[in-house]
PDB file of C-alpha atoms in Angstrom:
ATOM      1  CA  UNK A   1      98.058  32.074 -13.881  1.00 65.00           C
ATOM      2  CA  UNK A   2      96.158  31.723 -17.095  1.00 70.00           C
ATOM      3  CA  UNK A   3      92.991  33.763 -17.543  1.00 78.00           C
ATOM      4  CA  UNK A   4      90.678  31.983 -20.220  1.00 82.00           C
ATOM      5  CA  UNK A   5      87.541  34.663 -21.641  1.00 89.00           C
ATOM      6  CA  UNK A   6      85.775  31.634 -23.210  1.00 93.00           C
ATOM      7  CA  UNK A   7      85.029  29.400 -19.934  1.00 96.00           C
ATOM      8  CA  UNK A   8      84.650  32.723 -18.190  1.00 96.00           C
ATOM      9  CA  UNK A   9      81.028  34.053 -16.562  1.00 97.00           C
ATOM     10  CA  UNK A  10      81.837  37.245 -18.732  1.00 96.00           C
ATOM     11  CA  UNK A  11      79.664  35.767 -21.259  1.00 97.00           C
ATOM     12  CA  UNK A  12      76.549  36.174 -19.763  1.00 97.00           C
ATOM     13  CA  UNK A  13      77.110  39.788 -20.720  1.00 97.00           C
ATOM     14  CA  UNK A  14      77.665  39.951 -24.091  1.00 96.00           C
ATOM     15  CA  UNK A  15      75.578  39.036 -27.287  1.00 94.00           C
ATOM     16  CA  UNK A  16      75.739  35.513 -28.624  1.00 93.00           C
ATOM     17  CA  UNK A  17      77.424  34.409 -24.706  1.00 95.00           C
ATOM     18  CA  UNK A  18      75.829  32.366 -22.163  1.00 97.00           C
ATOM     19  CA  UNK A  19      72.162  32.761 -21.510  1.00 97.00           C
ATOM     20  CA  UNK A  20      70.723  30.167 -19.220  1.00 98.00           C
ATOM     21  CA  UNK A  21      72.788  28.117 -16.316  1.00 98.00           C
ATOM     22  CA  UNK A  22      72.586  25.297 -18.132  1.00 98.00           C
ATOM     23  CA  UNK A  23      74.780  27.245 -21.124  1.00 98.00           C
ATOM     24  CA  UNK A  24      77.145  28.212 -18.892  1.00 98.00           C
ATOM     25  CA  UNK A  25      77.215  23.876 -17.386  1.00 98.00           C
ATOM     26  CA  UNK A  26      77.284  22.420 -20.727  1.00 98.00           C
ATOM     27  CA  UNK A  27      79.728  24.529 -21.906  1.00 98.00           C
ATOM     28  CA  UNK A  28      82.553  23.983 -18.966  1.00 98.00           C
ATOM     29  CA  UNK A  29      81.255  20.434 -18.300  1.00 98.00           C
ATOM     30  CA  UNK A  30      82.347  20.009 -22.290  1.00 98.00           C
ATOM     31  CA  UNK A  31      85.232  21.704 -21.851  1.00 97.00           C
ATOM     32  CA  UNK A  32      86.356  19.748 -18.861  1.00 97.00           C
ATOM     33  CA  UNK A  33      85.677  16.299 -20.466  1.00 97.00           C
ATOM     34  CA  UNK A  34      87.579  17.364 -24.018  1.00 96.00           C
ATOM     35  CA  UNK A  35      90.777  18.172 -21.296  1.00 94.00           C
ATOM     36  CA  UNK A  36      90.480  15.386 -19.074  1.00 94.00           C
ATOM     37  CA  UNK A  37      90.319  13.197 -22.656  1.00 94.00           C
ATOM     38  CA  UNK A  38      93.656  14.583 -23.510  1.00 95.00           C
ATOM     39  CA  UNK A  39      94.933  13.480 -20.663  1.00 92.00           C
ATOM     40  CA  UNK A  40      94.395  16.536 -18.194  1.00 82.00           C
ATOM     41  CA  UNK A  41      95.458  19.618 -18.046  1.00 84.00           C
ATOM     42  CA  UNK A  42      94.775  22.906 -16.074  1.00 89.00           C
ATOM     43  CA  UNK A  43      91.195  24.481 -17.012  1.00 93.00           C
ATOM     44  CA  UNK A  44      90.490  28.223 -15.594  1.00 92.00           C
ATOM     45  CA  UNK A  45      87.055  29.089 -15.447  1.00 95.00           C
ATOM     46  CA  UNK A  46      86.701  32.778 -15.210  1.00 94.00           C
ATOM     47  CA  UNK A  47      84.078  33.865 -11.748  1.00 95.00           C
ATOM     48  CA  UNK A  48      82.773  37.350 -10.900  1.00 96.00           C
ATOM     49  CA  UNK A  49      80.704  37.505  -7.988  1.00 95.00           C
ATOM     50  CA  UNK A  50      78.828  40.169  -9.357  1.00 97.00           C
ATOM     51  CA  UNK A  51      77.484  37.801 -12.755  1.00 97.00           C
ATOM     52  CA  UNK A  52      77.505  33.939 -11.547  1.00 97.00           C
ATOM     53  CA  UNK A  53      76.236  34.979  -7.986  1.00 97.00           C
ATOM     54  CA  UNK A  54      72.791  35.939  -9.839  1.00 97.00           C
ATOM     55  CA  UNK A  55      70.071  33.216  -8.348  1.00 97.00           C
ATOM     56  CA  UNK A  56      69.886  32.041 -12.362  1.00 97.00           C
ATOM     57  CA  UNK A  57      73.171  31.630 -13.141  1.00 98.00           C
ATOM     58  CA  UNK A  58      74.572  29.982 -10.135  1.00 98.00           C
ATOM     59  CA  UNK A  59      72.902  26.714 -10.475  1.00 98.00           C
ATOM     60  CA  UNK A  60      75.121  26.396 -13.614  1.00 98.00           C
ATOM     61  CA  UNK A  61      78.383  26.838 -11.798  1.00 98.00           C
ATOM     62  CA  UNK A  62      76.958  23.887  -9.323  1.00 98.00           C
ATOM     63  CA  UNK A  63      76.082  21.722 -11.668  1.00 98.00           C
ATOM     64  CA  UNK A  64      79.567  22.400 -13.128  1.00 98.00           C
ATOM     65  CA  UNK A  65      81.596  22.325  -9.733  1.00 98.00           C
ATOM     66  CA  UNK A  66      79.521  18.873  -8.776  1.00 98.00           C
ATOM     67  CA  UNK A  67      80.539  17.344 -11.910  1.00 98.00           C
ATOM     68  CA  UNK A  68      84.020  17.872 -11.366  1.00 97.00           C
ATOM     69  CA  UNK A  69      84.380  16.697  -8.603  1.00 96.00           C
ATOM     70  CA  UNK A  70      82.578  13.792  -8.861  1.00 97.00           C
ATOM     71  CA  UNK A  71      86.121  12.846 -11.095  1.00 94.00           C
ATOM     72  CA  UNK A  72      89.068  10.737  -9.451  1.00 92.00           C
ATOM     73  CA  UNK A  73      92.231  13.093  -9.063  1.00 91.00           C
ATOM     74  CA  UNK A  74      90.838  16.417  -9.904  1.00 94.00           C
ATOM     75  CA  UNK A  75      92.186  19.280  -7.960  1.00 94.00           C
ATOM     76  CA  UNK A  76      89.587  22.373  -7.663  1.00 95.00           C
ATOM     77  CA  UNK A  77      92.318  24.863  -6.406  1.00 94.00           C
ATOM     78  CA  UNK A  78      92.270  29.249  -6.049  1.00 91.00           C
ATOM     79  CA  UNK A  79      94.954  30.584  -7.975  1.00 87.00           C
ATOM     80  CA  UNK A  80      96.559  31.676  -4.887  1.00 92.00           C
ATOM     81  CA  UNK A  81      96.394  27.582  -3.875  1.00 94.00           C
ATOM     82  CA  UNK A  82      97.851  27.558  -7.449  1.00 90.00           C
ATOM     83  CA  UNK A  83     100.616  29.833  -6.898  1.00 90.00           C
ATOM     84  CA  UNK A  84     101.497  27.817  -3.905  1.00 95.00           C
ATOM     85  CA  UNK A  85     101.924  24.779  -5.376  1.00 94.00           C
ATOM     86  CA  UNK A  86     103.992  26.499  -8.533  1.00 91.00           C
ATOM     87  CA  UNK A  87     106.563  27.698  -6.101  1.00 94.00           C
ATOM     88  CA  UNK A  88     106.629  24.880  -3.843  1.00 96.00           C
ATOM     89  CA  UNK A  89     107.053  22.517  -6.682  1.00 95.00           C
ATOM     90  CA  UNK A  90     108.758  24.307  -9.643  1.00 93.00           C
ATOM     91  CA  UNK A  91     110.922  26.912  -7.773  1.00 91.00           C
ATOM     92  CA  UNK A  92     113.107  29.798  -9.849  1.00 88.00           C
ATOM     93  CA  UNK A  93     116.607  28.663 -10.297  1.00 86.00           C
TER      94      UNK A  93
END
């Protein structure tokens, strides 16, 4: 499954990354729209318990997730549900 480090909660750790949970919104919100104006495509947004499940950063990932899927035909899937659908769908020859 793809792993992206820019829509990733990583950044809240390093200089110049996300600060606030509005950084962390704006910046996946804008990356969702900029895919979904392409004409959709699979966005993975990188989650660690341990950083977006801090009381100021998880607002962010709401405000994100509520967004989302507030959106006609968008699938919010695990990468195990991902997996599934691969190998259900596409299997090996």
């Amino acid at each position: 499954v793809p792993y992206t480090l820019d829509a990733n909660d990583f950044k809240f750790l390093i200089p110049n990354g996300f600060v606030t949970a509005d950084d962390f919104a704006t910046y996946l919100i804008d990356t969702f729209e900029q895919l979904h104006a392409e004409g959709g495509r699979m966005m993975n947004v990188g989650l660690h318990c341990r950083i977006v499940g801090r009381p100021g950063r998880a607002p962010g990932l709401d405000r994100f997730l509520r967004h989302v899927t507030s959106r006609d035909g968008v699938w919010v899937a695990t990468r195990a549900e991902l997996a599934r659908h691969w190998r259900e769908h596409h299997p090996a020859a």
